[in-house]
PDB file of C-alpha atoms in Angstrom:
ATOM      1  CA  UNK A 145     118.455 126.928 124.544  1.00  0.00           C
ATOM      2  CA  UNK A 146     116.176 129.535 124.965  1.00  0.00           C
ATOM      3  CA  UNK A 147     113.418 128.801 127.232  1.00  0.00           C
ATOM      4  CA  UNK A 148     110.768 130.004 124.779  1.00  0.00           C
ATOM      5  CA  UNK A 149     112.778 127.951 122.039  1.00  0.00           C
ATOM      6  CA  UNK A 150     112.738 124.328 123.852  1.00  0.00           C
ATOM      7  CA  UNK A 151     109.712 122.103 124.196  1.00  0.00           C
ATOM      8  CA  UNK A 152     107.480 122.875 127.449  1.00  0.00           C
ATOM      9  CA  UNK A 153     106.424 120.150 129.795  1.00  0.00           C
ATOM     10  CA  UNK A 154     103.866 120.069 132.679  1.00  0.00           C
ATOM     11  CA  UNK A 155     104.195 117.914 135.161  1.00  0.00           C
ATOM     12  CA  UNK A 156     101.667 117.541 138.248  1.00  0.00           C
ATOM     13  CA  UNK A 157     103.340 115.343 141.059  1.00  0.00           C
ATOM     14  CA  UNK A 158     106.527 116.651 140.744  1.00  0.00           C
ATOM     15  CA  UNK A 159     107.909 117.140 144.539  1.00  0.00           C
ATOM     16  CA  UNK A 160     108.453 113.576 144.344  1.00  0.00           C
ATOM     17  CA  UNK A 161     108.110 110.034 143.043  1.00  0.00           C
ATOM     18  CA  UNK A 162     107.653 109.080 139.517  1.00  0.00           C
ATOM     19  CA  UNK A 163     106.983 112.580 139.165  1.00  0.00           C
ATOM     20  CA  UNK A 164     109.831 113.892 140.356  1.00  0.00           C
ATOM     21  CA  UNK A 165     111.771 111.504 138.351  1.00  0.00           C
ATOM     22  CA  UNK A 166     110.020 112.209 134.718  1.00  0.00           C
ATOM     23  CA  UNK A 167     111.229 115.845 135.566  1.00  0.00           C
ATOM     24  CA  UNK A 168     114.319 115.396 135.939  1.00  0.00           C
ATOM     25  CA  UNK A 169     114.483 112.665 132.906  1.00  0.00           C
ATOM     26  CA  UNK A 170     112.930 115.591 130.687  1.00  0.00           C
ATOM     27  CA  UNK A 171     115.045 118.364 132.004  1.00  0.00           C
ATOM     28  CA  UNK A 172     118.102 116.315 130.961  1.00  0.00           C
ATOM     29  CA  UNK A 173     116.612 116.006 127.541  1.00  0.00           C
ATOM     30  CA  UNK A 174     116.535 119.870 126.917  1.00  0.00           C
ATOM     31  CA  UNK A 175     112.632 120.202 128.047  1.00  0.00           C
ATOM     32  CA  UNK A 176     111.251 123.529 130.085  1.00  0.00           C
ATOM     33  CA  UNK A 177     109.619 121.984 132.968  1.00  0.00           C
ATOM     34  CA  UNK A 178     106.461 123.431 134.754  1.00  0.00           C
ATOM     35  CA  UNK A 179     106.014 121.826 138.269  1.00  0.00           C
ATOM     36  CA  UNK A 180     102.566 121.626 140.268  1.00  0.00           C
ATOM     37  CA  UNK A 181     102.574 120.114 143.478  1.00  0.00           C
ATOM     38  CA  UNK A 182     101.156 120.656 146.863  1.00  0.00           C
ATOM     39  CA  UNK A 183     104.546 121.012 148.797  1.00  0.00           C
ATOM     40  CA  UNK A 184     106.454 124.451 147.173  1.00  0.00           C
ATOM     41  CA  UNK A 185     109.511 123.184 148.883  1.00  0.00           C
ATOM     42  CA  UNK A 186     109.658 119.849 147.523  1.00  0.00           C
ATOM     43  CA  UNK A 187     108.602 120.970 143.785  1.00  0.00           C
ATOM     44  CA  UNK A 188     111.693 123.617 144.534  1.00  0.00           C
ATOM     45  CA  UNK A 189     113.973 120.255 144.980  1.00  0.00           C
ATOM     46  CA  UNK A 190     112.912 118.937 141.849  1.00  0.00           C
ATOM     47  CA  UNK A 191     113.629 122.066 139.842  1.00  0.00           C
ATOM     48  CA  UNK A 192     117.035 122.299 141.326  1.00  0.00           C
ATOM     49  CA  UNK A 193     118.108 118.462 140.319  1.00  0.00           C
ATOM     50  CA  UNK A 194     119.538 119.724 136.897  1.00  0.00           C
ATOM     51  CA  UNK A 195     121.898 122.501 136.807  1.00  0.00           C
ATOM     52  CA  UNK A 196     121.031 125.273 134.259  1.00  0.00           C
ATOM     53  CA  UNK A 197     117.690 123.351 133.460  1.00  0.00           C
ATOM     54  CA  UNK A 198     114.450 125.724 132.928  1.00  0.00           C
ATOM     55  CA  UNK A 199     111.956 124.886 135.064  1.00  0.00           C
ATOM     56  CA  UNK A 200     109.318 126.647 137.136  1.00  0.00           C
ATOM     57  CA  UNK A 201     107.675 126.167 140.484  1.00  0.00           C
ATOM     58  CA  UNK A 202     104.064 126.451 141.118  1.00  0.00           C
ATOM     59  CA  UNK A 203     102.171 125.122 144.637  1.00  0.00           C
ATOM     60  CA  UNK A 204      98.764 123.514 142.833  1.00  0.00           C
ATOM     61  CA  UNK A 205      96.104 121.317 144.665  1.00  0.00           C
ATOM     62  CA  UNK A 206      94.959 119.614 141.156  1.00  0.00           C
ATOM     63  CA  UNK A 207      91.775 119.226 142.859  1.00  0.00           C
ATOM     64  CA  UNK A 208      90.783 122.796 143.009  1.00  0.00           C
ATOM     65  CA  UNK A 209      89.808 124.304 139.594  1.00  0.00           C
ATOM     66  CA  UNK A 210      91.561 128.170 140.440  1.00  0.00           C
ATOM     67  CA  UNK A 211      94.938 126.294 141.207  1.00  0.00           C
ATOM     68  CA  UNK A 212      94.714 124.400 137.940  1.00  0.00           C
ATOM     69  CA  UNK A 213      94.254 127.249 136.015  1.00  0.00           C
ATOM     70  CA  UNK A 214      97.029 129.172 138.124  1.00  0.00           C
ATOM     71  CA  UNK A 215      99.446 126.598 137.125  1.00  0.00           C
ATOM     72  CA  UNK A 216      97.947 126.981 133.447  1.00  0.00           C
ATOM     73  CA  UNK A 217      98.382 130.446 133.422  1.00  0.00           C
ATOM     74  CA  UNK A 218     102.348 130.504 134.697  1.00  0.00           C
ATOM     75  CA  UNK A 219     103.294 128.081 132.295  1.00  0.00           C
ATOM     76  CA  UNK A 220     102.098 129.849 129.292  1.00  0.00           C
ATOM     77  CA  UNK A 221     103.309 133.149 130.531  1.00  0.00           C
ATOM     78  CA  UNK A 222     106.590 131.624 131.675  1.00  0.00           C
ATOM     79  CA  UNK A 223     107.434 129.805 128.528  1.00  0.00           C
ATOM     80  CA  UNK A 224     105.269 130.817 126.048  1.00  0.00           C
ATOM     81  CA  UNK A 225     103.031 127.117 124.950  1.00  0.00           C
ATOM     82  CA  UNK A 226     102.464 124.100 126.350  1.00  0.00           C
ATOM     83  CA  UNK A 227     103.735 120.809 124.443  1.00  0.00           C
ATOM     84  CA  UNK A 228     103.110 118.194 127.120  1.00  0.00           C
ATOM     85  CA  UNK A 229     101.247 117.514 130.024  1.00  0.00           C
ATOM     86  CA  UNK A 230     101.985 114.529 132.688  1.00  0.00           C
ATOM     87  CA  UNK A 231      98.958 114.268 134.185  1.00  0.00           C
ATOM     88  CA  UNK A 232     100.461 112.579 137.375  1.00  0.00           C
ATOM     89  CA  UNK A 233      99.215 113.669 140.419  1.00  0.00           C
ATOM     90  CA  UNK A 234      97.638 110.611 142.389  1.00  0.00           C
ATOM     91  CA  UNK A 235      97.189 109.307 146.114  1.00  0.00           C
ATOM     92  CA  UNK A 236      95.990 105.702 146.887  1.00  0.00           C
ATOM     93  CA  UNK A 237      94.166 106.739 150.002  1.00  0.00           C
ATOM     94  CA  UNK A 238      93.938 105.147 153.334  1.00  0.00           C
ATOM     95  CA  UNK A 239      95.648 101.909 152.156  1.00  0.00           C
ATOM     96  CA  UNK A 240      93.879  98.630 153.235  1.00  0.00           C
ATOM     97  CA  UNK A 241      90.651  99.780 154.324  1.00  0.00           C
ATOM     98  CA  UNK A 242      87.675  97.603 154.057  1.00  0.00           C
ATOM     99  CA  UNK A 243      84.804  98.790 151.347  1.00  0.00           C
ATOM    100  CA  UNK A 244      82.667  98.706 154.282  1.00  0.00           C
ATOM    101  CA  UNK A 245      84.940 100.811 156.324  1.00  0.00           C
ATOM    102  CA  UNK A 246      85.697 103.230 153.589  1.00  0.00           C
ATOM    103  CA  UNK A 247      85.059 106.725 154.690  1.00  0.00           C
ATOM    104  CA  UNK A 248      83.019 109.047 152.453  1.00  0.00           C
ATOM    105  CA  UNK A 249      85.806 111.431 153.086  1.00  0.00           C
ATOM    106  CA  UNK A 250      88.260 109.299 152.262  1.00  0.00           C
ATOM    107  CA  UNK A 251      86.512 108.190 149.074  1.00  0.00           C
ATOM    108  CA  UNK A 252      85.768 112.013 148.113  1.00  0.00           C
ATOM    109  CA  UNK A 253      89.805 112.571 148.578  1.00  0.00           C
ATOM    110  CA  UNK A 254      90.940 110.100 146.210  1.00  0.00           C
ATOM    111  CA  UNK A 255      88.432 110.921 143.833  1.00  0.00           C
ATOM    112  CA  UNK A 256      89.095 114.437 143.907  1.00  0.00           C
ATOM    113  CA  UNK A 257      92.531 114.302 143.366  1.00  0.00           C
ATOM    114  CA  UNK A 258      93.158 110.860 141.290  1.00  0.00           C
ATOM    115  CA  UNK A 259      90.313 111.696 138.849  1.00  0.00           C
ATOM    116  CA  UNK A 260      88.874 115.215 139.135  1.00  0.00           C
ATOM    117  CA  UNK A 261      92.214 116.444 139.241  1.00  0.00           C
ATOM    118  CA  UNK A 262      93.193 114.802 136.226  1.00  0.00           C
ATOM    119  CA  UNK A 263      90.380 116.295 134.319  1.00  0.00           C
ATOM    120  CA  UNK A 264      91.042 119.658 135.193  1.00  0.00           C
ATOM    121  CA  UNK A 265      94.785 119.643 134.589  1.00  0.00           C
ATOM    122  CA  UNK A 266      93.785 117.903 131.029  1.00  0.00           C
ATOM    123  CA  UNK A 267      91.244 120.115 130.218  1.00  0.00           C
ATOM    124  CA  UNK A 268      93.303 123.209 130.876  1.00  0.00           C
ATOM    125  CA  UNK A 269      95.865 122.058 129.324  1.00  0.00           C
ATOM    126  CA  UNK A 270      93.568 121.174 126.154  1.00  0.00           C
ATOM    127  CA  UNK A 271      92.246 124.132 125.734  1.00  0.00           C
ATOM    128  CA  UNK A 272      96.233 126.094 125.311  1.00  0.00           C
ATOM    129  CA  UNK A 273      97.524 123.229 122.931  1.00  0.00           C
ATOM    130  CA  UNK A 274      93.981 123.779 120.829  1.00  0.00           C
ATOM    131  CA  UNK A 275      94.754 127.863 120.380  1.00  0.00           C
ATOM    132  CA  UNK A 276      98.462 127.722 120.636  1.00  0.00           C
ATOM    133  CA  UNK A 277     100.174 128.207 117.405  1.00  0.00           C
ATOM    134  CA  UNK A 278     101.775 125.584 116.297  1.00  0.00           C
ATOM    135  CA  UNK A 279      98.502 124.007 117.305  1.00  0.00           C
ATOM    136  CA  UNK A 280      98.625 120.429 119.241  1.00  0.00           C
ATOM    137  CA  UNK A 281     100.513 118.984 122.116  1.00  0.00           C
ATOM    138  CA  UNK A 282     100.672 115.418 123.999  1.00  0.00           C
ATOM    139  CA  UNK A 283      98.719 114.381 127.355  1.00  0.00           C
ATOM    140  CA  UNK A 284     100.361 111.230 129.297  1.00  0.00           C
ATOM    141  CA  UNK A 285      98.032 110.197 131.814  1.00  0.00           C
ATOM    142  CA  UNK A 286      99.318 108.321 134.500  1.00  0.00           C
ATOM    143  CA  UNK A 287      97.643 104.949 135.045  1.00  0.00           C
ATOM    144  CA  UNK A 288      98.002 101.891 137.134  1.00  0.00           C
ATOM    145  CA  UNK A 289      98.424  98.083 136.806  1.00  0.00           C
ATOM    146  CA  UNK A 290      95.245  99.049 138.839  1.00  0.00           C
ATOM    147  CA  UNK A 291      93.652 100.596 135.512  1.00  0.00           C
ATOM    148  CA  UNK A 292      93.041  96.623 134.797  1.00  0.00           C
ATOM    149  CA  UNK A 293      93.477  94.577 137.755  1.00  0.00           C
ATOM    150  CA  UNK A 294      92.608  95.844 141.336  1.00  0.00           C
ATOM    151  CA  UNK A 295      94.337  94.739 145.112  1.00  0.00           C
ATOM    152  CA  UNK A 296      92.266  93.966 147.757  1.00  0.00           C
ATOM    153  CA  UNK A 297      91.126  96.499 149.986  1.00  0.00           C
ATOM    154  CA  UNK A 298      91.352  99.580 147.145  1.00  0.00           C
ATOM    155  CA  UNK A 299      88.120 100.641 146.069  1.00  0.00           C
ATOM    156  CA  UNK A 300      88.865 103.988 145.234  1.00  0.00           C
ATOM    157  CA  UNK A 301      92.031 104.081 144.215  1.00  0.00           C
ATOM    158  CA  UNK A 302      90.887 101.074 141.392  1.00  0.00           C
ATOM    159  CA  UNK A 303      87.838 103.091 140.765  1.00  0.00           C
ATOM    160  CA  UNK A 304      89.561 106.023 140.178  1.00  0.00           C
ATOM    161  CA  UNK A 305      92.385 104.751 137.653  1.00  0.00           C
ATOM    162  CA  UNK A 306      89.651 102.415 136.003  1.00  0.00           C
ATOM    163  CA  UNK A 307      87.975 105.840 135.048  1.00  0.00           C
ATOM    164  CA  UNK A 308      91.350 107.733 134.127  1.00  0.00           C
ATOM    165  CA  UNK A 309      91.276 105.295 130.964  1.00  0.00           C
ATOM    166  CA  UNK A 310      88.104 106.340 129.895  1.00  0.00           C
ATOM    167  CA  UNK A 311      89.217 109.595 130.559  1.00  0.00           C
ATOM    168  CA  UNK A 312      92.572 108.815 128.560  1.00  0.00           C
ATOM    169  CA  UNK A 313      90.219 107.245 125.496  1.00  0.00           C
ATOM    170  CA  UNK A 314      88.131 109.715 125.463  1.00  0.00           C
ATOM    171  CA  UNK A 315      90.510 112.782 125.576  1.00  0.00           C
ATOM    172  CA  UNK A 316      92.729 111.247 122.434  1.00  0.00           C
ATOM    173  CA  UNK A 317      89.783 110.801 120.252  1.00  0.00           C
ATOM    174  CA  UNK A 318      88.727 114.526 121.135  1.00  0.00           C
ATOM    175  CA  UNK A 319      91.780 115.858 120.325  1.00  0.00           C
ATOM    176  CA  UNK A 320      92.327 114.858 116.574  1.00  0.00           C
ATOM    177  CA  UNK A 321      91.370 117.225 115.112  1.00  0.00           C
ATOM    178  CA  UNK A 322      93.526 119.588 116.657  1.00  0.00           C
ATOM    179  CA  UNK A 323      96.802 117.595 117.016  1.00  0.00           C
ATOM    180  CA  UNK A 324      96.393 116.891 120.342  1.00  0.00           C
ATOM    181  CA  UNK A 325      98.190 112.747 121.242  1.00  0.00           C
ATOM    182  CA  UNK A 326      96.903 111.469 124.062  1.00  0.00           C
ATOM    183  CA  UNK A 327      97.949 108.311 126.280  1.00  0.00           C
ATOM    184  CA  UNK A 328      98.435 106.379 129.339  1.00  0.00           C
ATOM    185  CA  UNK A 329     101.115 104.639 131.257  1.00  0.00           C
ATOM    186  CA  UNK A 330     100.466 101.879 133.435  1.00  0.00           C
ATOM    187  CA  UNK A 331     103.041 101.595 136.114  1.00  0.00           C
ATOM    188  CA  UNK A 332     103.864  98.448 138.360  1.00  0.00           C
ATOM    189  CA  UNK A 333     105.866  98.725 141.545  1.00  0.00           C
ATOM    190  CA  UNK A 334     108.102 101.762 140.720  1.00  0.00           C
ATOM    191  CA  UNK A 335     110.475 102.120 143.499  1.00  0.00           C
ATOM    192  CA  UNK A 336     109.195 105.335 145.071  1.00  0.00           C
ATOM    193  CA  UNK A 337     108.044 106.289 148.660  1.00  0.00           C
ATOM    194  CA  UNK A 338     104.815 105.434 147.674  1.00  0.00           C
ATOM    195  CA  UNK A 339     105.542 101.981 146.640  1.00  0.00           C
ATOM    196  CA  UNK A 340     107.863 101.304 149.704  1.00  0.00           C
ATOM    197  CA  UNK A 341     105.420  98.981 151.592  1.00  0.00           C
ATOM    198  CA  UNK A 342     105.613  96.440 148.842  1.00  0.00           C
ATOM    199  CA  UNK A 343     109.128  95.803 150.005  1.00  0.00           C
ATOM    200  CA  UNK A 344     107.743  94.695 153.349  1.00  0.00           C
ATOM    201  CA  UNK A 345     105.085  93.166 152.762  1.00  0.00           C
ATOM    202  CA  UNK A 346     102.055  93.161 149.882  1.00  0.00           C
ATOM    203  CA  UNK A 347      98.063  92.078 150.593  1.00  0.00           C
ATOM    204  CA  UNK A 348      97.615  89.515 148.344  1.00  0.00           C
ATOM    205  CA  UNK A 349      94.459  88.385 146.760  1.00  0.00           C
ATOM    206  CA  UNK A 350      94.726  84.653 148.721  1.00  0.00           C
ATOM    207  CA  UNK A 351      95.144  86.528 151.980  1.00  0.00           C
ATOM    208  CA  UNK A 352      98.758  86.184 152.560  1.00  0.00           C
ATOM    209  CA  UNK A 353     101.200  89.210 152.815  1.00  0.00           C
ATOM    210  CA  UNK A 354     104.253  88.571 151.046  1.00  0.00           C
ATOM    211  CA  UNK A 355     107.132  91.229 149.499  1.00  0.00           C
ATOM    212  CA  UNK A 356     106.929  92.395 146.130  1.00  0.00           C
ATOM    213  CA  UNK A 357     109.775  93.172 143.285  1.00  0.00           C
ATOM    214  CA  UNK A 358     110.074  96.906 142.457  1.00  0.00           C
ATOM    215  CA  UNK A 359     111.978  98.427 139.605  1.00  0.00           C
ATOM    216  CA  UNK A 360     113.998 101.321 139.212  1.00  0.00           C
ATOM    217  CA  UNK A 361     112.008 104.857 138.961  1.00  0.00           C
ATOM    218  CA  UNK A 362     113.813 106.118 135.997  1.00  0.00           C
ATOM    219  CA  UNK A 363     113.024 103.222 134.089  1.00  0.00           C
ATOM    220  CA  UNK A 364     109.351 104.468 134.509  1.00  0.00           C
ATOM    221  CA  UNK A 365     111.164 107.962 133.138  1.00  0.00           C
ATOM    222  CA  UNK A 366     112.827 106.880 130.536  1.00  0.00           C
ATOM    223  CA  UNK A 367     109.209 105.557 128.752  1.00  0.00           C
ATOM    224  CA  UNK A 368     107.397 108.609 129.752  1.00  0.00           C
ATOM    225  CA  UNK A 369     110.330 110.591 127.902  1.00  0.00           C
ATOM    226  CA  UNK A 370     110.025 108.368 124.527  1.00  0.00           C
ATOM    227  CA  UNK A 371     106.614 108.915 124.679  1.00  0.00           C
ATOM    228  CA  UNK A 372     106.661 112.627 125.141  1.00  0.00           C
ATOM    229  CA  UNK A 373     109.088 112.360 122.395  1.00  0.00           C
ATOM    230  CA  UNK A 374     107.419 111.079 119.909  1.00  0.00           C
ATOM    231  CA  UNK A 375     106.286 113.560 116.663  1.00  0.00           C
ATOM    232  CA  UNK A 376     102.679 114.074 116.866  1.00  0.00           C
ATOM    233  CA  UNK A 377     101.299 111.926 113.957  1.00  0.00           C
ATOM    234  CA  UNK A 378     102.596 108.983 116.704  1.00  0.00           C
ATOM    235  CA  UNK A 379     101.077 108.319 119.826  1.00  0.00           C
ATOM    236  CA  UNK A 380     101.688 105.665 122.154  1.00  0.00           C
ATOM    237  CA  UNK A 381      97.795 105.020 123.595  1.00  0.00           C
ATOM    238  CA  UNK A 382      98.885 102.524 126.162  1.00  0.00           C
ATOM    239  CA  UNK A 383     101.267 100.863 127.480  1.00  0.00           C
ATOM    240  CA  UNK A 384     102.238  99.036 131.044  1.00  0.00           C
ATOM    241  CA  UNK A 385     105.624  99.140 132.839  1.00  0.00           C
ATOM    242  CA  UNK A 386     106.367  97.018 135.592  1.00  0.00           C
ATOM    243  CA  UNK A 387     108.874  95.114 137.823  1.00  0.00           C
ATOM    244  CA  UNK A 388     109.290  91.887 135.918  1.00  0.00           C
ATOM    245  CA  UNK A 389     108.934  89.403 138.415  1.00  0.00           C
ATOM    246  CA  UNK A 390     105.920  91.102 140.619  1.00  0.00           C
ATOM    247  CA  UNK A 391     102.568  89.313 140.897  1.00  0.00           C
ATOM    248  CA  UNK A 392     100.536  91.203 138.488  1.00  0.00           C
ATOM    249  CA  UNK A 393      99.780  88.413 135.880  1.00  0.00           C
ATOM    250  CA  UNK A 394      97.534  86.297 137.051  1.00  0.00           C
ATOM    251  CA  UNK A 395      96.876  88.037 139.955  1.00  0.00           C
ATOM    252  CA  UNK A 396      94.037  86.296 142.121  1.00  0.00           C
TER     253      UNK A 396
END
C-alpha cells in the first residue's frame, strides 16, 4: 500500500514497552507508523520489527513544545494526515518515594512528561485532524489502573494519570464537531521493563511486598488496535486491561 494511501498512526513511547508493542501490532495491520521517543536508536528498533512496514523515526522529548511540533510536522510531511495518535509516553518517577520525600524535581519530571506531554502531543495532533481533509481522526490516551486507584508511595505518577482522564473527557467532547474520537486505556501489569518489579515484589497497601501477575504486552496491543480501528461514529471512551488475577480490585 502506498504510504500516503494507508491509515497514519502516531505513537509517542515507541522505543519500547507497550509502545513499542502497539507499533508493531499496527504495522502488522497495514498502518504508517510515526515514532517519537527520546532514544533514536531504540525508536529505530521498533521501526525495523516489521519487514516492508512504513514507519518513520523521530527523537521527541514530549515535554518540550518545539519537539512536539517537530514530530507533528514529519508526520504530515512524511505521510500526508494524521488518523491516530497514541498518546503514550509516560514515566512513574522515582518509584517508592515518600510524599514527604518527593523532590520538586522529581515531581516537575513526571508532570512534565506524563501530563504536559500528553497535552502537547494531543493538541498538535488536534489541530492536523481538525484541517486535514477528510476531517477527524482518533486520540488513545494511555491511562493507568492508577487513573482510579493509586499504590502507595506514587503521588505523581497517580496525580498525573488522574488528570490524563480529564484531559481524555475533555478532549472527546471538544472534538465532535470535527470528527475527532477520543479515549483512554487503562492498563494493569503489562509485562514490560517497566512493569518488571512487580514480578519481584509489589508495595502493597497493608505494607507487605508480595509478587504480582502480569499479562502479555500484545494483549494490551491487540485492544489499542480495535480501538484505533474502529469507524469514527464509534469510540471506545474507556476501558481497563489488566492481568486477571493482580490485586487491583479491592485494592487497600
Amino acid at each position: 500500500m502506498n504510504e500516503r494511501q494507508s491509515k497514519v498512526a502516531v505513537v509517542t513511547g515507541g522505543g519500547s514497552g507497550i509502545g513499542r508493542a502497539v507499533a508493531g501490532e499496527l504495522m502488522r495491520g497495514g498502518w504508517s507508523v510515526v515514532l517519537g521517543g527520546r532514544r533514536a536508536e531504540t525508536l529505530e528498533e521498533t521501526a525495523a520489527l516489521v519487514p516492508g512496514a512504513c514507519a518513520l523515526a523521530v527523537r521527541t522529548d514530549v515535554s518540550r513544545p518545539e519537539d512536539v511540533e517537530a514530530l507533528f510536522t514529519a508526520a504530515v510531511e512524511r505521510f500526508g494526515r494524521i488518523d491516530l495518535l497514541f498518546n503514550n509516553a509516560g514515566t512513574f518517577g522515582p518509584g517508592g518515594v515518600p510524599v514527604e520525600d518527593l523532590s520538586y524535581d522529581a515531581w516537575r519530571h513526571v508532570v512534565d512528561t506524563n501530563l504536559n506531554g500528553a497535552f502537547l502531543c494531543a493538541q498538535a495532533a488536534y489541530r492536523r485532524m481538525k484541517e486535514q481533509d477528510p476531517q477527524g481522526g482518533r486520540i488513545i490516551n494511555n491511562g493507568s489502573i492508577s487513573a482510579h486507584t493509586p499504590r502507595p508511595h506514587s503521588v505523581a505518577y497517580t496525580a498525573t494519570k488522574h488528570a490524563l482522564t480529564g484531559l481524555t473527557k475533555s478532549l472527546s467532547l471538544d472534538g465532535r464537531p470535527y470528527g475527532i474520537a477520543v479515549g483512554q486505556i487503562d492498563i494493569g501489569n503489562a509485562a514490560t521493563d517497566m512493569t518488571a518489579r512487580m514480578r519481584t515484589g509489589a508495595l502493597q497497601a497493608n505494607g507487605e511486598t508480595v509478587p504480582e501477575p502480569v499479562m502479555d504486552v500484545a494483549d494490551v496491543a491487540r485492544t489499542v488496535r480495535h480501538m484505533a480501528e474502529l469507524p469514527l461514529a464509534a469510540n471506545v471512551q474507556f476501558t481497563t486491561v489488566l492481568a486477571t488475577a493482580m490485586p487491583y480490585i479491592g485494592r487497600g
